[in-house]
Short mmCIF file of N, CA and C in Angstrom, two decimals:
data_model
loop_
_atom_site.label_atom_id
_atom_site.label_comp_id
_atom_site.label_asym_id
_atom_site.label_seq_id
_atom_site.Cartn_x
_atom_site.Cartn_y
_atom_site.Cartn_z
N MET A 15 10.84 31.48 12.73
CA MET A 15 11.89 30.73 12.08
C MET A 15 11.74 29.25 12.44
N ILE A 16 11.87 28.40 11.45
CA ILE A 16 11.76 26.96 11.65
C ILE A 16 13.12 26.40 12.02
N SER A 17 13.17 25.56 13.06
CA SER A 17 14.44 24.98 13.49
C SER A 17 14.92 23.96 12.45
N LYS A 18 16.19 23.64 12.50
CA LYS A 18 16.76 22.66 11.58
C LYS A 18 16.12 21.29 11.76
N ASP A 19 15.83 20.93 13.00
CA ASP A 19 15.18 19.64 13.25
C ASP A 19 13.80 19.59 12.61
N ARG A 20 13.05 20.67 12.70
CA ARG A 20 11.71 20.72 12.08
C ARG A 20 11.82 20.65 10.56
N MET A 21 12.84 21.31 10.01
CA MET A 21 13.04 21.27 8.57
C MET A 21 13.34 19.84 8.11
N ILE A 22 14.18 19.14 8.87
CA ILE A 22 14.50 17.74 8.54
C ILE A 22 13.25 16.89 8.65
N MET A 23 12.44 17.12 9.70
CA MET A 23 11.21 16.35 9.88
C MET A 23 10.25 16.58 8.70
N PHE A 24 10.08 17.82 8.27
CA PHE A 24 9.19 18.12 7.14
C PHE A 24 9.74 17.54 5.84
N ALA A 25 11.06 17.63 5.65
CA ALA A 25 11.66 17.06 4.43
C ALA A 25 11.50 15.54 4.41
N THR A 26 11.68 14.91 5.55
CA THR A 26 11.50 13.46 5.65
C THR A 26 10.06 13.08 5.36
N ALA A 27 9.12 13.78 5.98
CA ALA A 27 7.70 13.50 5.77
C ALA A 27 7.33 13.70 4.30
N GLY A 28 7.84 14.74 3.68
CA GLY A 28 7.56 15.00 2.27
C GLY A 28 8.13 13.91 1.37
N THR A 29 9.34 13.47 1.67
CA THR A 29 9.97 12.42 0.88
C THR A 29 9.22 11.10 1.02
N VAL A 30 8.87 10.75 2.25
CA VAL A 30 8.12 9.51 2.48
C VAL A 30 6.77 9.57 1.77
N THR A 31 6.10 10.71 1.84
CA THR A 31 4.81 10.87 1.17
C THR A 31 4.96 10.73 -0.34
N ALA A 32 6.00 11.33 -0.91
CA ALA A 32 6.22 11.23 -2.35
C ALA A 32 6.50 9.79 -2.78
N VAL A 33 7.38 9.10 -2.07
CA VAL A 33 7.71 7.71 -2.42
C VAL A 33 6.48 6.82 -2.27
N ALA A 34 5.72 7.00 -1.20
CA ALA A 34 4.50 6.21 -1.00
C ALA A 34 3.49 6.49 -2.11
N SER A 35 3.40 7.74 -2.55
CA SER A 35 2.49 8.09 -3.64
C SER A 35 2.90 7.42 -4.94
N PHE A 36 4.19 7.45 -5.25
CA PHE A 36 4.68 6.80 -6.47
C PHE A 36 4.37 5.30 -6.43
N ALA A 37 4.66 4.68 -5.29
CA ALA A 37 4.42 3.24 -5.16
C ALA A 37 2.93 2.92 -5.28
N ALA A 38 2.08 3.76 -4.70
CA ALA A 38 0.64 3.53 -4.77
C ALA A 38 0.13 3.64 -6.21
N ILE A 39 0.63 4.61 -6.95
CA ILE A 39 0.20 4.80 -8.34
C ILE A 39 0.64 3.62 -9.20
N ILE A 40 1.89 3.19 -9.01
CA ILE A 40 2.40 2.05 -9.78
C ILE A 40 1.63 0.78 -9.42
N SER A 41 1.43 0.55 -8.12
CA SER A 41 0.71 -0.63 -7.68
C SER A 41 -0.73 -0.62 -8.21
N TYR A 42 -1.37 0.55 -8.16
CA TYR A 42 -2.73 0.67 -8.69
C TYR A 42 -2.76 0.26 -10.16
N SER A 43 -1.83 0.78 -10.95
CA SER A 43 -1.85 0.47 -12.38
C SER A 43 -1.56 -1.00 -12.63
N HIS A 44 -0.68 -1.61 -11.85
CA HIS A 44 -0.39 -3.04 -12.02
C HIS A 44 -1.62 -3.88 -11.69
N ILE A 45 -2.26 -3.60 -10.56
CA ILE A 45 -3.44 -4.39 -10.16
C ILE A 45 -4.59 -4.14 -11.14
N PHE A 46 -4.76 -2.90 -11.57
CA PHE A 46 -5.80 -2.58 -12.55
C PHE A 46 -5.58 -3.36 -13.84
N ASP A 47 -4.36 -3.29 -14.39
CA ASP A 47 -4.06 -4.00 -15.63
C ASP A 47 -4.25 -5.51 -15.47
N LEU A 48 -3.79 -6.05 -14.35
CA LEU A 48 -3.93 -7.47 -14.09
C LEU A 48 -5.42 -7.86 -14.00
N GLY A 49 -6.20 -7.03 -13.34
CA GLY A 49 -7.63 -7.28 -13.23
C GLY A 49 -8.32 -7.25 -14.59
N ILE A 50 -7.97 -6.26 -15.42
CA ILE A 50 -8.55 -6.15 -16.76
C ILE A 50 -8.18 -7.37 -17.60
N GLN A 51 -6.93 -7.81 -17.50
CA GLN A 51 -6.48 -8.98 -18.25
C GLN A 51 -7.22 -10.24 -17.83
N HIS A 52 -7.77 -10.24 -16.62
CA HIS A 52 -8.45 -11.43 -16.11
C HIS A 52 -9.95 -11.20 -15.93
N GLY A 53 -10.53 -10.37 -16.78
CA GLY A 53 -11.98 -10.24 -16.87
C GLY A 53 -12.64 -9.26 -15.93
N GLN A 54 -11.89 -8.46 -15.20
CA GLN A 54 -12.49 -7.46 -14.30
C GLN A 54 -12.64 -6.14 -15.05
N ASN A 55 -13.74 -5.97 -15.76
CA ASN A 55 -13.94 -4.78 -16.59
C ASN A 55 -14.67 -3.68 -15.82
N GLY A 56 -14.60 -2.48 -16.35
CA GLY A 56 -15.38 -1.35 -15.83
C GLY A 56 -15.08 -1.03 -14.38
N THR A 57 -16.15 -0.88 -13.65
CA THR A 57 -16.04 -0.47 -12.24
C THR A 57 -15.24 -1.47 -11.42
N ALA A 58 -15.45 -2.75 -11.66
CA ALA A 58 -14.72 -3.77 -10.89
C ALA A 58 -13.22 -3.63 -11.11
N GLY A 59 -12.81 -3.39 -12.35
CA GLY A 59 -11.39 -3.22 -12.64
C GLY A 59 -10.80 -2.01 -11.96
N ARG A 60 -11.57 -0.93 -11.89
CA ARG A 60 -11.08 0.30 -11.26
C ARG A 60 -11.06 0.21 -9.73
N LEU A 61 -12.00 -0.53 -9.16
CA LEU A 61 -12.09 -0.61 -7.69
C LEU A 61 -11.23 -1.71 -7.08
N LEU A 62 -10.86 -2.70 -7.87
CA LEU A 62 -10.04 -3.79 -7.35
C LEU A 62 -8.77 -3.30 -6.66
N PRO A 63 -7.98 -2.42 -7.30
CA PRO A 63 -6.77 -1.95 -6.62
C PRO A 63 -7.07 -1.17 -5.34
N LEU A 64 -8.17 -0.44 -5.34
CA LEU A 64 -8.53 0.33 -4.15
C LEU A 64 -8.95 -0.58 -3.00
N SER A 65 -9.57 -1.71 -3.32
CA SER A 65 -9.96 -2.63 -2.25
C SER A 65 -8.73 -3.26 -1.59
N VAL A 66 -7.72 -3.58 -2.39
CA VAL A 66 -6.50 -4.15 -1.83
C VAL A 66 -5.78 -3.12 -0.97
N ASP A 67 -5.57 -1.92 -1.52
CA ASP A 67 -4.85 -0.89 -0.77
C ASP A 67 -5.70 -0.36 0.39
N GLY A 68 -7.02 -0.35 0.23
CA GLY A 68 -7.89 0.07 1.32
C GLY A 68 -7.82 -0.88 2.51
N LEU A 69 -7.65 -2.15 2.23
CA LEU A 69 -7.49 -3.14 3.29
C LEU A 69 -6.23 -2.85 4.10
N ILE A 70 -5.15 -2.54 3.40
CA ILE A 70 -3.89 -2.20 4.08
C ILE A 70 -4.06 -0.93 4.91
N LEU A 71 -4.71 0.07 4.33
CA LEU A 71 -4.90 1.34 5.04
C LEU A 71 -5.77 1.15 6.28
N ALA A 72 -6.88 0.43 6.15
CA ALA A 72 -7.78 0.23 7.28
C ALA A 72 -7.08 -0.52 8.42
N ALA A 73 -6.37 -1.58 8.08
CA ALA A 73 -5.66 -2.35 9.10
C ALA A 73 -4.58 -1.49 9.77
N SER A 74 -3.88 -0.70 8.98
CA SER A 74 -2.83 0.17 9.53
C SER A 74 -3.42 1.21 10.47
N LEU A 75 -4.56 1.78 10.11
CA LEU A 75 -5.19 2.78 10.97
C LEU A 75 -5.68 2.17 12.28
N VAL A 76 -6.20 0.96 12.22
CA VAL A 76 -6.60 0.28 13.46
C VAL A 76 -5.37 0.07 14.34
N MET A 77 -4.28 -0.37 13.73
CA MET A 77 -3.06 -0.62 14.50
C MET A 77 -2.50 0.67 15.08
N LEU A 78 -2.58 1.77 14.33
CA LEU A 78 -2.13 3.06 14.85
C LEU A 78 -3.01 3.51 16.02
N TYR A 79 -4.32 3.35 15.87
CA TYR A 79 -5.25 3.74 16.93
C TYR A 79 -4.96 2.99 18.23
N VAL A 80 -4.84 1.67 18.14
CA VAL A 80 -4.62 0.90 19.37
C VAL A 80 -3.24 1.16 19.96
N ALA A 81 -2.26 1.44 19.12
CA ALA A 81 -0.92 1.76 19.64
C ALA A 81 -0.95 3.08 20.41
N ARG A 82 -1.67 4.06 19.89
CA ARG A 82 -1.77 5.35 20.58
C ARG A 82 -2.57 5.23 21.87
N ALA A 83 -3.54 4.32 21.88
CA ALA A 83 -4.35 4.11 23.08
C ALA A 83 -3.69 3.13 24.05
N LYS A 84 -2.49 2.66 23.68
CA LYS A 84 -1.73 1.71 24.49
C LYS A 84 -2.53 0.43 24.76
N LEU A 85 -3.20 -0.04 23.70
CA LEU A 85 -3.95 -1.30 23.74
C LEU A 85 -3.21 -2.33 22.90
N SER A 86 -3.57 -3.58 23.08
CA SER A 86 -2.93 -4.62 22.28
C SER A 86 -3.57 -4.63 20.88
N THR A 87 -2.77 -4.98 19.90
CA THR A 87 -3.24 -4.99 18.52
C THR A 87 -4.14 -6.20 18.29
N PRO A 88 -5.34 -5.99 17.75
CA PRO A 88 -6.22 -7.12 17.47
C PRO A 88 -5.60 -8.04 16.42
N TRP A 89 -5.78 -9.34 16.62
CA TRP A 89 -5.21 -10.31 15.68
C TRP A 89 -5.78 -10.12 14.28
N LEU A 90 -7.04 -9.70 14.18
CA LEU A 90 -7.66 -9.52 12.88
C LEU A 90 -7.02 -8.36 12.11
N ALA A 91 -6.62 -7.30 12.81
CA ALA A 91 -5.94 -6.19 12.15
C ALA A 91 -4.60 -6.66 11.59
N ARG A 92 -3.85 -7.43 12.37
CA ARG A 92 -2.58 -7.97 11.88
C ARG A 92 -2.79 -8.88 10.68
N LEU A 93 -3.79 -9.75 10.77
CA LEU A 93 -4.09 -10.67 9.67
C LEU A 93 -4.46 -9.91 8.40
N MET A 94 -5.33 -8.92 8.54
CA MET A 94 -5.77 -8.15 7.37
C MET A 94 -4.61 -7.36 6.76
N LEU A 95 -3.72 -6.85 7.60
CA LEU A 95 -2.55 -6.15 7.07
C LEU A 95 -1.70 -7.10 6.25
N TRP A 96 -1.42 -8.28 6.80
CA TRP A 96 -0.58 -9.24 6.09
C TRP A 96 -1.27 -9.75 4.83
N LEU A 97 -2.58 -9.96 4.87
CA LEU A 97 -3.30 -10.38 3.67
C LEU A 97 -3.28 -9.30 2.61
N GLY A 98 -3.46 -8.05 3.01
CA GLY A 98 -3.41 -6.95 2.06
C GLY A 98 -2.04 -6.79 1.43
N VAL A 99 -1.00 -6.84 2.26
CA VAL A 99 0.37 -6.74 1.74
C VAL A 99 0.66 -7.93 0.82
N GLY A 100 0.26 -9.12 1.25
CA GLY A 100 0.46 -10.31 0.41
C GLY A 100 -0.25 -10.19 -0.92
N ALA A 101 -1.48 -9.66 -0.90
CA ALA A 101 -2.25 -9.51 -2.14
C ALA A 101 -1.59 -8.50 -3.08
N THR A 102 -1.14 -7.39 -2.56
CA THR A 102 -0.53 -6.39 -3.43
C THR A 102 0.81 -6.86 -3.96
N VAL A 103 1.60 -7.54 -3.13
CA VAL A 103 2.88 -8.08 -3.60
C VAL A 103 2.64 -9.16 -4.66
N ALA A 104 1.69 -10.06 -4.40
CA ALA A 104 1.38 -11.11 -5.37
C ALA A 104 0.90 -10.53 -6.69
N ALA A 105 0.05 -9.50 -6.63
CA ALA A 105 -0.44 -8.88 -7.87
C ALA A 105 0.70 -8.22 -8.64
N ASN A 106 1.58 -7.54 -7.93
CA ASN A 106 2.69 -6.88 -8.62
C ASN A 106 3.66 -7.90 -9.21
N ILE A 107 3.91 -8.99 -8.50
CA ILE A 107 4.75 -10.06 -9.05
C ILE A 107 4.06 -10.70 -10.24
N GLY A 108 2.75 -10.94 -10.12
CA GLY A 108 2.00 -11.50 -11.24
C GLY A 108 2.04 -10.61 -12.47
N TYR A 109 1.99 -9.32 -12.26
CA TYR A 109 2.06 -8.38 -13.37
C TYR A 109 3.41 -8.47 -14.08
N GLY A 110 4.47 -8.57 -13.31
CA GLY A 110 5.81 -8.62 -13.89
C GLY A 110 6.23 -9.98 -14.39
N ALA A 111 5.45 -11.03 -14.08
CA ALA A 111 5.82 -12.39 -14.46
C ALA A 111 6.00 -12.57 -15.96
N ALA A 112 5.26 -11.83 -16.74
CA ALA A 112 5.38 -11.93 -18.20
C ALA A 112 6.76 -11.53 -18.70
N TYR A 113 7.50 -10.81 -17.86
CA TYR A 113 8.82 -10.33 -18.24
C TYR A 113 9.95 -11.09 -17.54
N GLY A 114 9.63 -12.24 -16.96
CA GLY A 114 10.64 -13.08 -16.33
C GLY A 114 10.96 -12.64 -14.91
N LEU A 115 12.05 -13.20 -14.39
CA LEU A 115 12.47 -12.95 -13.02
C LEU A 115 12.73 -11.46 -12.77
N VAL A 116 13.43 -10.83 -13.70
CA VAL A 116 13.74 -9.39 -13.53
C VAL A 116 12.45 -8.58 -13.52
N GLY A 117 11.50 -8.92 -14.37
CA GLY A 117 10.21 -8.23 -14.40
C GLY A 117 9.46 -8.38 -13.09
N MET A 118 9.52 -9.58 -12.50
CA MET A 118 8.85 -9.78 -11.20
C MET A 118 9.52 -8.97 -10.10
N ILE A 119 10.83 -8.92 -10.12
CA ILE A 119 11.56 -8.16 -9.09
C ILE A 119 11.30 -6.67 -9.25
N VAL A 120 11.33 -6.16 -10.46
CA VAL A 120 11.10 -4.75 -10.71
C VAL A 120 9.68 -4.36 -10.33
N SER A 121 8.72 -5.20 -10.70
CA SER A 121 7.31 -4.89 -10.39
C SER A 121 7.07 -4.94 -8.89
#
C-alpha cells in the first residue's frame, strides 16, 4: 500500500512533469516558427529550439550534480542557465510581439 505522502509526491511529480512538457512543446513551436520566419530552414529550424532548451538542461544538470556533491556551482553553469532562460524568454516574447503586449505576455 502506498502512503498518502507518497501519493502526494507522485501526483506532484506528475503534475510538474505535465506542465513542463506543455511549456516545452509550446516553447519549441514558438522558437521553431520564429527561426523559420527568419531564414532558419530545414534542420537548422528544427534544431534551434533544442539548442536553446538543451543549454538550459545541461546547465541545470551541472548545477544539480554539484549541489548533490556539495560543491560550489561553477560560474559558467550559472551564466549558461541565465543565457538559456533569457534566450527562450526573448524568443517567446518575440513570437508574441506581432500580437501586441497581450501576445507577448501570453507567449
